[in-house]
Structures are given as structure tokens and as C-alpha cells.
Amino acid sequence: MKKYSILIIVIAMGFMFVNFNIEEINIPQEEVKTDSAIYYVPADVLQIIDKSCYGCHNSESKNIKGKGKLKFDKMSELKLYKQVGKLTDIADVVKSGDMPNKKFKKNYPDRMPTDEEQERLISWATDLAKQLTPPE
Amino acid sequence: MNKKRLTWLIIILLIVIIQFIPNRKPEVILSNENDLIYNNKLPESVENILRTSCYDCHSNESKYPWYSYIAPVSWLVVRDIKVGREELNFSEWESQSKMDKAKNIDKIIDEVSEGNMPMPIYTLMHSEAKLSEDARQQFADWADNYAESLFE
């Protein structure tokens, strides 16, 4: 009986980490490399992006500067190196504390990512960038 | 001594005094084994653009003009070169990962295409560094091709 309950817990936990597909963020998978391929973003990462980044960084955004530098919903249309470049920069600017910027911090303090959320975003972006980059 | 003369005297005195404020220039190193131009066969036009429009601030090969020895202008020059090298240093180009190269090429293309680089304050004193629309396009195309070739 005990064995089964452990198994159920493990399966349930597995479901928590199941990646789900969302149209907004479609980054082609390395193996496929077609524009239609969709990269699966982990649900917890998606939640952070949605809360703290997507408001400015989408193609419909009124924030011209933010939109100009990064549009999550158009990421899959970029060349592979640009996707890697954007992901690397995401990790950089979150690490340095430049993003979310001061204005966002002031206007939406409740939507600032926690330290753990920042760590999660950085490791996701770095790992995915590595995965998409051919060996040196 | 009248008021006007006194004012001038003070201004001249101040200018003389500020010359003694330490303001260390970033070191010039002409031979850099990780340099972008040194390690890659670039089209001549691209190499020229890099050398005349970028390398003064974004490499270890900065050429200091005469006014860079006179405060307070020297402070601006030193600051721009320091920040420029920190952001992007072509002399150390090959020492970065492919991921960082991708990031930097993406930024370079944006900055040059949008006309933010070279900076207006730089081209004011270096008119030869000004880039035409054609030159910007040519440079961006090269950068795009170069980065793509790294990801094949």
C-alpha cells in the first residue's frame, strides 16, 4: 500500500512539471528547426514570463522600446542565432537586475519576480540557449 | 582688477587645476590574439567600418586624440571608452562563448541599423566615422551572415 502511495505522489509531481504548449511562446526545437515547431516552455517559467515580462515584450505592446528588443510571441520567427542571443540577454539582464526595469518595479511592485523566480528564469533561458547552440 | 578680469582669471585657474585630477586612460594594446579582425577573414569594407567607426571605443586599440589629454573633455573620452569596452570589446571577441557572440551580434545589428551607433558625440569629432545608410545596411548584412555561419 505504502509503495503505491509513493508511486502516486511521484506521478502527481510529474504532472506538475509537465510542460504545456502555449501559442504565445513558440521557440523552435533544435532537432526540428522549422518555423512551425513549437518549443515547450515549462509551466512555471511561463507563469513568470506572463507575470513580469510579457506585458511589455509582446508584439501588441505599447512599449515601443521593450517591444523592439524582445517579443516573446514572435520569437519563433527569428533566426536561430537571434533566439539564442535573446535568451542569453534575458539571462543577463535579469541577473544584472536591469529587468524588470525601475519603472515596472515602481508601477507593479506586486508583479516583480521573487529571487527564486528570477533564478528559475535565468536557468531556463541559459539552458535553452545552450541547447540551441551548436558545439563550439 | 575689474570684475570681468577676475572672472576670467578664476576660469583659467580652474581649468589649470582640473588638469591635475587623476584620470587614467584605458590602456592601449595593439596586438590582441582574440581580436575579431585578426581571427576572421572579413570583407575589406567591413574591416574599414570596424576600424574607423567602432574600434576607438570597442577595442583595446583606442586612438586618443589631442583633446583627450585636456580636462574636462578627457573625462568624457575616458568614460566613453571604459563603458564602450565593458559593453563590447572586439579585441576579446573570440574569448566569448557562441551564445554571447549571438547576443552581441543581435545587439550590434540593432544599434547600427537604428543609428544609435556610432554615437553622435563621437561622429561630431570624427566625421570619417559617420556611416551612410548603405554602409549600415552592408555592415548589418555581414553581421547577420557571420552569426548565421556560427550556428550552422
mmCIF file of C-alpha atoms in Angstrom:
data_model
loop_
_atom_site.group_PDB
_atom_site.id
_atom_site.type_symbol
_atom_site.label_atom_id
_atom_site.label_comp_id
_atom_site.label_asym_id
_atom_site.label_seq_id
_atom_site.Cartn_x
_atom_site.Cartn_y
_atom_site.Cartn_z
ATOM 1 C CA MET A 1 0.000 0.000 0.000
ATOM 2 C CA LYS A 2 2.760 2.401 1.004
ATOM 3 C CA LYS A 3 4.586 1.630 -2.235
ATOM 4 C CA TYR A 4 1.544 2.613 -4.266
ATOM 5 C CA SER A 5 1.000 5.903 -2.495
ATOM 6 C CA ILE A 6 4.611 6.870 -3.144
ATOM 7 C CA LEU A 7 4.144 5.995 -6.791
ATOM 8 C CA ILE A 8 1.005 8.119 -6.983
ATOM 9 C CA ILE A 9 2.793 11.063 -5.391
ATOM 10 C CA VAL A 10 5.648 10.707 -7.842
ATOM 11 C CA ILE A 11 3.259 10.632 -10.795
ATOM 12 C CA ALA A 12 1.323 13.599 -9.447
ATOM 13 C CA MET A 13 4.544 15.546 -9.041
ATOM 14 C CA GLY A 14 5.480 14.586 -12.559
ATOM 15 C CA PHE A 15 2.300 16.172 -13.832
ATOM 16 C CA MET A 16 3.139 19.395 -12.077
ATOM 17 C CA PHE A 17 6.227 19.680 -14.221
ATOM 18 C CA VAL A 18 4.601 18.667 -17.459
ATOM 19 C CA ASN A 19 5.249 21.358 -19.998
ATOM 20 C CA PHE A 20 2.287 22.708 -21.758
ATOM 21 C CA ASN A 21 2.142 24.357 -25.071
ATOM 22 C CA ILE A 22 1.051 27.934 -25.411
ATOM 23 C CA GLU A 23 0.902 29.812 -28.639
ATOM 24 C CA GLU A 24 2.488 32.971 -27.309
ATOM 25 C CA ILE A 25 5.853 31.425 -26.725
ATOM 26 C CA ASN A 26 6.927 29.206 -29.528
ATOM 27 C CA ILE A 27 10.603 28.673 -29.837
ATOM 28 C CA PRO A 28 11.580 26.089 -32.426
ATOM 29 C CA GLN A 29 13.146 22.937 -31.155
ATOM 30 C CA GLU A 30 16.718 22.317 -32.085
ATOM 31 C CA GLU A 31 16.042 18.954 -33.684
ATOM 32 C CA VAL A 32 13.279 20.257 -35.900
ATOM 33 C CA LYS A 33 14.415 23.772 -36.753
ATOM 34 C CA THR A 34 11.316 24.659 -38.691
ATOM 35 C CA ASP A 35 9.255 27.755 -38.100
ATOM 36 C CA SER A 36 6.231 25.716 -37.172
ATOM 37 C CA ALA A 37 7.991 23.706 -34.498
ATOM 38 C CA ILE A 38 6.991 24.707 -31.029
ATOM 39 C CA TYR A 39 9.248 24.685 -28.058
ATOM 40 C CA TYR A 40 7.574 23.658 -24.852
ATOM 41 C CA VAL A 41 8.079 26.190 -22.116
ATOM 42 C CA PRO A 42 7.712 24.792 -18.593
ATOM 43 C CA ALA A 43 4.543 25.992 -16.917
ATOM 44 C CA ASP A 44 6.328 27.636 -14.006
ATOM 45 C CA VAL A 45 8.557 29.645 -16.368
ATOM 46 C CA LEU A 46 5.583 30.637 -18.457
ATOM 47 C CA GLN A 47 3.871 31.944 -15.363
ATOM 48 C CA ILE A 48 6.880 34.126 -14.501
ATOM 49 C CA ILE A 49 7.129 35.493 -18.047
ATOM 50 C CA ASP A 50 3.424 36.206 -18.068
ATOM 51 C CA LYS A 51 3.547 37.971 -14.726
ATOM 52 C CA SER A 52 6.722 40.016 -15.107
ATOM 53 C CA CYS A 53 7.784 40.282 -18.772
ATOM 54 C CA TYR A 54 5.066 39.694 -21.319
ATOM 55 C CA GLY A 55 3.199 42.946 -20.639
ATOM 56 C CA CYS A 56 5.892 44.941 -22.467
ATOM 57 C CA HIS A 57 7.584 42.243 -24.505
ATOM 58 C CA ASN A 58 4.862 41.250 -26.953
ATOM 59 C CA SER A 59 4.107 42.382 -30.485
ATOM 60 C CA GLU A 60 0.975 44.306 -29.438
ATOM 61 C CA SER A 61 2.746 46.178 -26.661
ATOM 62 C CA LYS A 62 2.579 49.960 -26.466
ATOM 63 C CA ASN A 63 6.076 49.957 -25.041
ATOM 64 C CA ILE A 64 7.969 50.560 -28.285
ATOM 65 C CA LYS A 65 11.407 50.116 -26.780
ATOM 66 C CA GLY A 66 10.528 46.893 -24.973
ATOM 67 C CA LYS A 67 8.755 45.519 -27.991
ATOM 68 C CA GLY A 68 11.661 46.484 -30.241
ATOM 69 C CA LYS A 69 14.150 44.466 -28.257
ATOM 70 C CA LEU A 70 12.120 41.359 -27.484
ATOM 71 C CA LYS A 71 8.749 39.956 -28.485
ATOM 72 C CA PHE A 72 8.015 36.614 -26.881
ATOM 73 C CA ASP A 73 5.178 35.864 -29.296
ATOM 74 C CA LYS A 74 7.417 36.361 -32.343
ATOM 75 C CA MET A 75 10.448 34.542 -31.036
ATOM 76 C CA SER A 76 9.970 31.529 -33.298
ATOM 77 C CA GLU A 77 10.136 33.711 -36.384
ATOM 78 C CA LEU A 78 13.686 34.745 -35.581
ATOM 79 C CA LYS A 79 16.787 33.089 -36.916
ATOM 80 C CA LEU A 80 18.274 30.518 -34.592
ATOM 81 C CA TYR A 81 21.226 32.699 -33.546
ATOM 82 C CA LYS A 82 18.881 35.558 -32.695
ATOM 83 C CA GLN A 83 16.798 33.295 -30.493
ATOM 84 C CA VAL A 84 19.942 32.222 -28.681
ATOM 85 C CA GLY A 85 21.026 35.880 -28.472
ATOM 86 C CA LYS A 86 17.711 36.953 -26.958
ATOM 87 C CA LEU A 87 17.710 34.075 -24.461
ATOM 88 C CA THR A 88 21.279 34.868 -23.424
ATOM 89 C CA ASP A 89 20.356 38.511 -22.989
ATOM 90 C CA ILE A 90 17.272 37.604 -20.942
ATOM 91 C CA ALA A 91 19.531 35.726 -18.533
ATOM 92 C CA ASP A 92 21.994 38.668 -18.484
ATOM 93 C CA VAL A 93 19.507 41.458 -17.798
ATOM 94 C CA VAL A 94 17.645 39.514 -15.130
ATOM 95 C CA LYS A 95 20.960 38.611 -13.483
ATOM 96 C CA SER A 96 22.165 42.230 -13.511
ATOM 97 C CA GLY A 97 18.811 43.460 -12.217
ATOM 98 C CA ASP A 98 18.233 45.685 -15.257
ATOM 99 C CA MET A 99 14.999 43.826 -15.941
ATOM 100 C CA PRO A 100 12.257 44.209 -14.917
ATOM 101 C CA ASN A 101 13.218 47.868 -15.118
ATOM 102 C CA LYS A 102 12.807 50.587 -12.489
ATOM 103 C CA LYS A 103 9.553 51.838 -13.954
ATOM 104 C CA PHE A 104 7.984 48.400 -13.795
ATOM 105 C CA LYS A 105 9.244 47.924 -10.269
ATOM 106 C CA LYS A 106 7.655 51.214 -9.257
ATOM 107 C CA ASN A 107 4.348 50.721 -11.045
ATOM 108 C CA TYR A 108 3.843 46.997 -10.468
ATOM 109 C CA PRO A 109 5.671 46.029 -7.281
ATOM 110 C CA ASP A 110 3.304 43.082 -6.859
ATOM 111 C CA ARG A 111 4.354 41.707 -10.227
ATOM 112 C CA MET A 112 8.076 41.731 -9.544
ATOM 113 C CA PRO A 113 9.587 38.244 -9.757
ATOM 114 C CA THR A 114 10.858 36.831 -6.460
ATOM 115 C CA ASP A 115 14.515 35.861 -6.121
ATOM 116 C CA GLU A 116 13.632 32.228 -6.808
ATOM 117 C CA GLU A 117 11.582 33.186 -9.839
ATOM 118 C CA GLN A 118 14.490 35.204 -11.182
ATOM 119 C CA GLU A 119 16.796 32.226 -10.663
ATOM 120 C CA ARG A 120 14.334 29.981 -12.456
ATOM 121 C CA LEU A 121 14.047 32.351 -15.416
ATOM 122 C CA ILE A 122 17.826 32.698 -15.669
ATOM 123 C CA SER A 123 18.454 28.958 -15.586
ATOM 124 C CA TRP A 124 15.666 28.251 -18.081
ATOM 125 C CA ALA A 125 16.936 30.855 -20.563
ATOM 126 C CA THR A 126 20.565 29.778 -20.168
ATOM 127 C CA ASP A 127 19.820 26.069 -20.504
ATOM 128 C CA LEU A 128 17.626 26.561 -23.555
ATOM 129 C CA ALA A 129 20.197 28.842 -25.205
ATOM 130 C CA LYS A 130 22.874 26.197 -24.618
ATOM 131 C CA GLN A 131 20.627 23.510 -26.005
ATOM 132 C CA LEU A 132 20.002 25.507 -29.179
ATOM 133 C CA THR A 133 23.677 26.373 -29.723
ATOM 134 C CA PRO A 134 25.863 24.067 -31.822
ATOM 135 C CA PRO A 135 29.099 22.943 -30.124
ATOM 136 C CA GLU A 136 31.995 25.437 -30.220
ATOM 137 C CA MET B 1 41.298 94.495 -11.089
ATOM 138 C CA ASN B 2 37.816 94.729 -12.572
ATOM 139 C CA LYS B 3 35.129 92.072 -12.224
ATOM 140 C CA LYS B 4 35.430 90.743 -15.764
ATOM 141 C CA ARG B 5 39.141 90.148 -15.468
ATOM 142 C CA LEU B 6 38.702 88.425 -12.145
ATOM 143 C CA THR B 7 36.123 86.041 -13.615
ATOM 144 C CA TRP B 8 38.480 85.102 -16.430
ATOM 145 C CA LEU B 9 41.310 84.583 -14.063
ATOM 146 C CA ILE B 10 39.212 82.222 -11.957
ATOM 147 C CA ILE B 11 38.090 80.272 -15.021
ATOM 148 C CA ILE B 12 41.662 79.878 -16.263
ATOM 149 C CA LEU B 13 42.834 78.900 -12.805
ATOM 150 C CA LEU B 14 40.091 76.273 -12.552
ATOM 151 C CA ILE B 15 40.990 74.816 -15.932
ATOM 152 C CA VAL B 16 44.617 74.575 -14.871
ATOM 153 C CA ILE B 17 43.710 72.975 -11.545
ATOM 154 C CA ILE B 18 41.445 70.297 -13.030
ATOM 155 C CA GLN B 19 44.335 69.134 -15.240
ATOM 156 C CA PHE B 20 45.853 67.646 -12.100
ATOM 157 C CA ILE B 21 42.855 65.485 -11.234
ATOM 158 C CA PRO B 22 43.906 61.890 -11.929
ATOM 159 C CA ASN B 23 42.087 60.445 -14.924
ATOM 160 C CA ARG B 24 43.666 57.206 -16.040
ATOM 161 C CA LYS B 25 43.169 56.331 -19.675
ATOM 162 C CA PRO B 26 42.296 52.747 -20.551
ATOM 163 C CA GLU B 27 45.446 51.033 -21.762
ATOM 164 C CA VAL B 28 46.147 50.685 -25.478
ATOM 165 C CA ILE B 29 47.104 47.173 -26.601
ATOM 166 C CA LEU B 30 47.731 46.798 -30.313
ATOM 167 C CA SER B 31 48.236 43.051 -30.536
ATOM 168 C CA ASN B 32 45.261 41.030 -29.290
ATOM 169 C CA GLU B 33 45.138 37.328 -30.038
ATOM 170 C CA ASN B 34 41.360 37.137 -29.572
ATOM 171 C CA ASP B 35 40.643 40.099 -31.828
ATOM 172 C CA LEU B 36 37.730 39.821 -34.274
ATOM 173 C CA ILE B 37 39.589 41.222 -37.284
ATOM 174 C CA TYR B 38 42.772 39.269 -36.509
ATOM 175 C CA ASN B 39 40.919 35.946 -36.350
ATOM 176 C CA ASN B 40 38.413 36.269 -39.177
ATOM 177 C CA LYS B 41 38.642 36.967 -42.855
ATOM 178 C CA LEU B 42 36.341 39.962 -43.147
ATOM 179 C CA PRO B 43 35.367 41.877 -46.272
ATOM 180 C CA GLU B 44 37.570 44.937 -46.582
ATOM 181 C CA SER B 45 34.622 47.307 -46.306
ATOM 182 C CA VAL B 46 33.545 45.696 -43.031
ATOM 183 C CA GLU B 47 37.051 45.835 -41.620
ATOM 184 C CA ASN B 48 37.223 49.520 -42.526
ATOM 185 C CA ILE B 49 33.914 50.253 -40.821
ATOM 186 C CA LEU B 50 35.029 48.417 -37.694
ATOM 187 C CA ARG B 51 38.339 50.269 -37.552
ATOM 188 C CA THR B 52 37.068 53.768 -38.296
ATOM 189 C CA SER B 53 33.648 53.687 -36.626
ATOM 190 C CA CYS B 54 33.874 51.182 -33.755
ATOM 191 C CA TYR B 55 37.395 50.334 -32.642
ATOM 192 C CA ASP B 56 38.205 53.562 -30.789
ATOM 193 C CA CYS B 57 35.765 52.635 -28.029
ATOM 194 C CA HIS B 58 35.064 48.950 -28.618
ATOM 195 C CA SER B 59 38.598 47.581 -28.755
ATOM 196 C CA ASN B 60 41.921 47.834 -26.938
ATOM 197 C CA GLU B 61 43.279 49.801 -29.904
ATOM 198 C CA SER B 62 41.810 53.183 -28.948
ATOM 199 C CA LYS B 63 43.421 56.173 -30.625
ATOM 200 C CA TYR B 64 43.471 59.098 -28.252
ATOM 201 C CA PRO B 65 43.011 62.467 -29.979
ATOM 202 C CA TRP B 66 44.844 65.556 -28.702
ATOM 203 C CA TYR B 67 41.806 66.863 -26.811
ATOM 204 C CA SER B 68 41.615 63.641 -24.851
ATOM 205 C CA TYR B 69 44.591 64.953 -22.857
ATOM 206 C CA ILE B 70 42.773 68.068 -21.693
ATOM 207 C CA ALA B 71 40.253 68.074 -18.853
ATOM 208 C CA PRO B 72 37.283 68.210 -18.754
ATOM 209 C CA VAL B 73 36.930 66.712 -22.277
ATOM 210 C CA SER B 74 39.367 63.960 -21.291
ATOM 211 C CA TRP B 75 36.908 62.798 -18.618
ATOM 212 C CA LEU B 76 34.218 62.239 -21.238
ATOM 213 C CA VAL B 77 36.593 60.403 -23.558
ATOM 214 C CA VAL B 78 37.856 58.132 -20.787
ATOM 215 C CA ARG B 79 34.344 57.373 -19.599
ATOM 216 C CA ASP B 80 33.078 56.544 -23.094
ATOM 217 C CA ILE B 81 35.998 54.236 -23.806
ATOM 218 C CA LYS B 82 35.666 52.480 -20.441
ATOM 219 C CA VAL B 83 31.944 51.907 -20.877
ATOM 220 C CA GLY B 84 32.391 51.001 -24.543
ATOM 221 C CA ARG B 85 34.968 48.312 -23.798
ATOM 222 C CA GLU B 86 32.883 46.933 -20.952
ATOM 223 C CA GLU B 87 29.817 46.588 -23.153
ATOM 224 C CA LEU B 88 31.633 45.155 -26.143
ATOM 225 C CA ASN B 89 35.311 44.652 -26.829
ATOM 226 C CA PHE B 90 36.211 43.401 -30.294
ATOM 227 C CA SER B 91 39.784 42.773 -29.120
ATOM 228 C CA GLU B 92 38.416 39.988 -26.927
ATOM 229 C CA TRP B 93 35.794 38.766 -29.355
ATOM 230 C CA GLU B 94 36.983 35.167 -29.702
ATOM 231 C CA SER B 95 37.197 34.608 -25.962
ATOM 232 C CA GLN B 96 33.408 34.642 -25.592
ATOM 233 C CA SER B 97 31.015 31.732 -25.963
ATOM 234 C CA LYS B 98 28.926 31.273 -29.083
ATOM 235 C CA MET B 99 25.912 32.274 -27.012
ATOM 236 C CA ASP B 100 27.489 35.617 -26.162
ATOM 237 C CA LYS B 101 28.550 36.127 -29.764
ATOM 238 C CA ALA B 102 24.927 35.600 -30.818
ATOM 239 C CA LYS B 103 23.753 38.064 -28.189
ATOM 240 C CA ASN B 104 26.298 40.684 -29.197
ATOM 241 C CA ILE B 105 25.701 40.352 -32.938
ATOM 242 C CA ASP B 106 21.975 40.739 -32.344
ATOM 243 C CA LYS B 107 22.611 43.925 -30.354
ATOM 244 C CA ILE B 108 25.197 45.255 -32.819
ATOM 245 C CA ILE B 109 22.752 44.895 -35.699
ATOM 246 C CA ASP B 110 20.049 46.741 -33.743
ATOM 247 C CA GLU B 111 22.324 49.562 -32.623
ATOM 248 C CA VAL B 112 23.857 50.135 -36.056
ATOM 249 C CA SER B 113 20.607 49.779 -38.011
ATOM 250 C CA GLU B 114 18.739 52.128 -35.692
ATOM 251 C CA GLY B 115 21.511 54.714 -35.967
ATOM 252 C CA ASN B 116 22.417 54.691 -32.253
ATOM 253 C CA MET B 117 25.970 53.653 -33.037
ATOM 254 C CA PRO B 118 28.444 55.170 -33.645
ATOM 255 C CA MET B 119 27.338 57.751 -31.075
ATOM 256 C CA PRO B 120 26.601 61.271 -32.362
ATOM 257 C CA ILE B 121 29.093 62.801 -29.918
ATOM 258 C CA TYR B 122 31.772 60.571 -31.433
ATOM 259 C CA THR B 123 30.988 61.318 -35.074
ATOM 260 C CA LEU B 124 30.875 65.033 -34.210
ATOM 261 C CA MET B 125 34.621 64.870 -33.660
ATOM 262 C CA HIS B 126 35.279 62.007 -36.106
ATOM 263 C CA SER B 127 33.372 62.854 -39.261
ATOM 264 C CA GLU B 128 35.055 59.962 -41.112
ATOM 265 C CA ALA B 129 33.297 57.567 -38.700
ATOM 266 C CA LYS B 130 29.832 58.598 -39.874
ATOM 267 C CA LEU B 131 28.015 55.739 -41.598
ATOM 268 C CA SER B 132 25.758 56.143 -44.605
ATOM 269 C CA GLU B 133 22.539 54.145 -44.853
ATOM 270 C CA ASP B 134 24.286 51.890 -47.369
ATOM 271 C CA ALA B 135 27.207 51.287 -45.063
ATOM 272 C CA ARG B 136 24.879 50.485 -42.169
ATOM 273 C CA GLN B 137 22.983 48.012 -44.293
ATOM 274 C CA GLN B 138 26.170 46.427 -45.576
ATOM 275 C CA PHE B 139 27.532 46.069 -42.069
ATOM 276 C CA ALA B 140 24.290 44.613 -40.693
ATOM 277 C CA ASP B 141 24.130 42.105 -43.559
ATOM 278 C CA TRP B 142 27.670 40.979 -42.890
ATOM 279 C CA ALA B 143 26.985 40.608 -39.144
ATOM 280 C CA ASP B 144 23.842 38.601 -39.838
ATOM 281 C CA ASN B 145 25.648 36.230 -42.209
ATOM 282 C CA TYR B 146 28.569 35.856 -39.852
ATOM 283 C CA ALA B 147 26.317 34.910 -36.907
ATOM 284 C CA GLU B 148 24.314 32.518 -39.038
ATOM 285 C CA SER B 149 27.500 30.758 -40.100
ATOM 286 C CA LEU B 150 28.312 30.152 -36.419
ATOM 287 C CA PHE B 151 25.005 28.349 -35.985
ATOM 288 C CA GLU B 152 25.130 26.053 -38.992
#
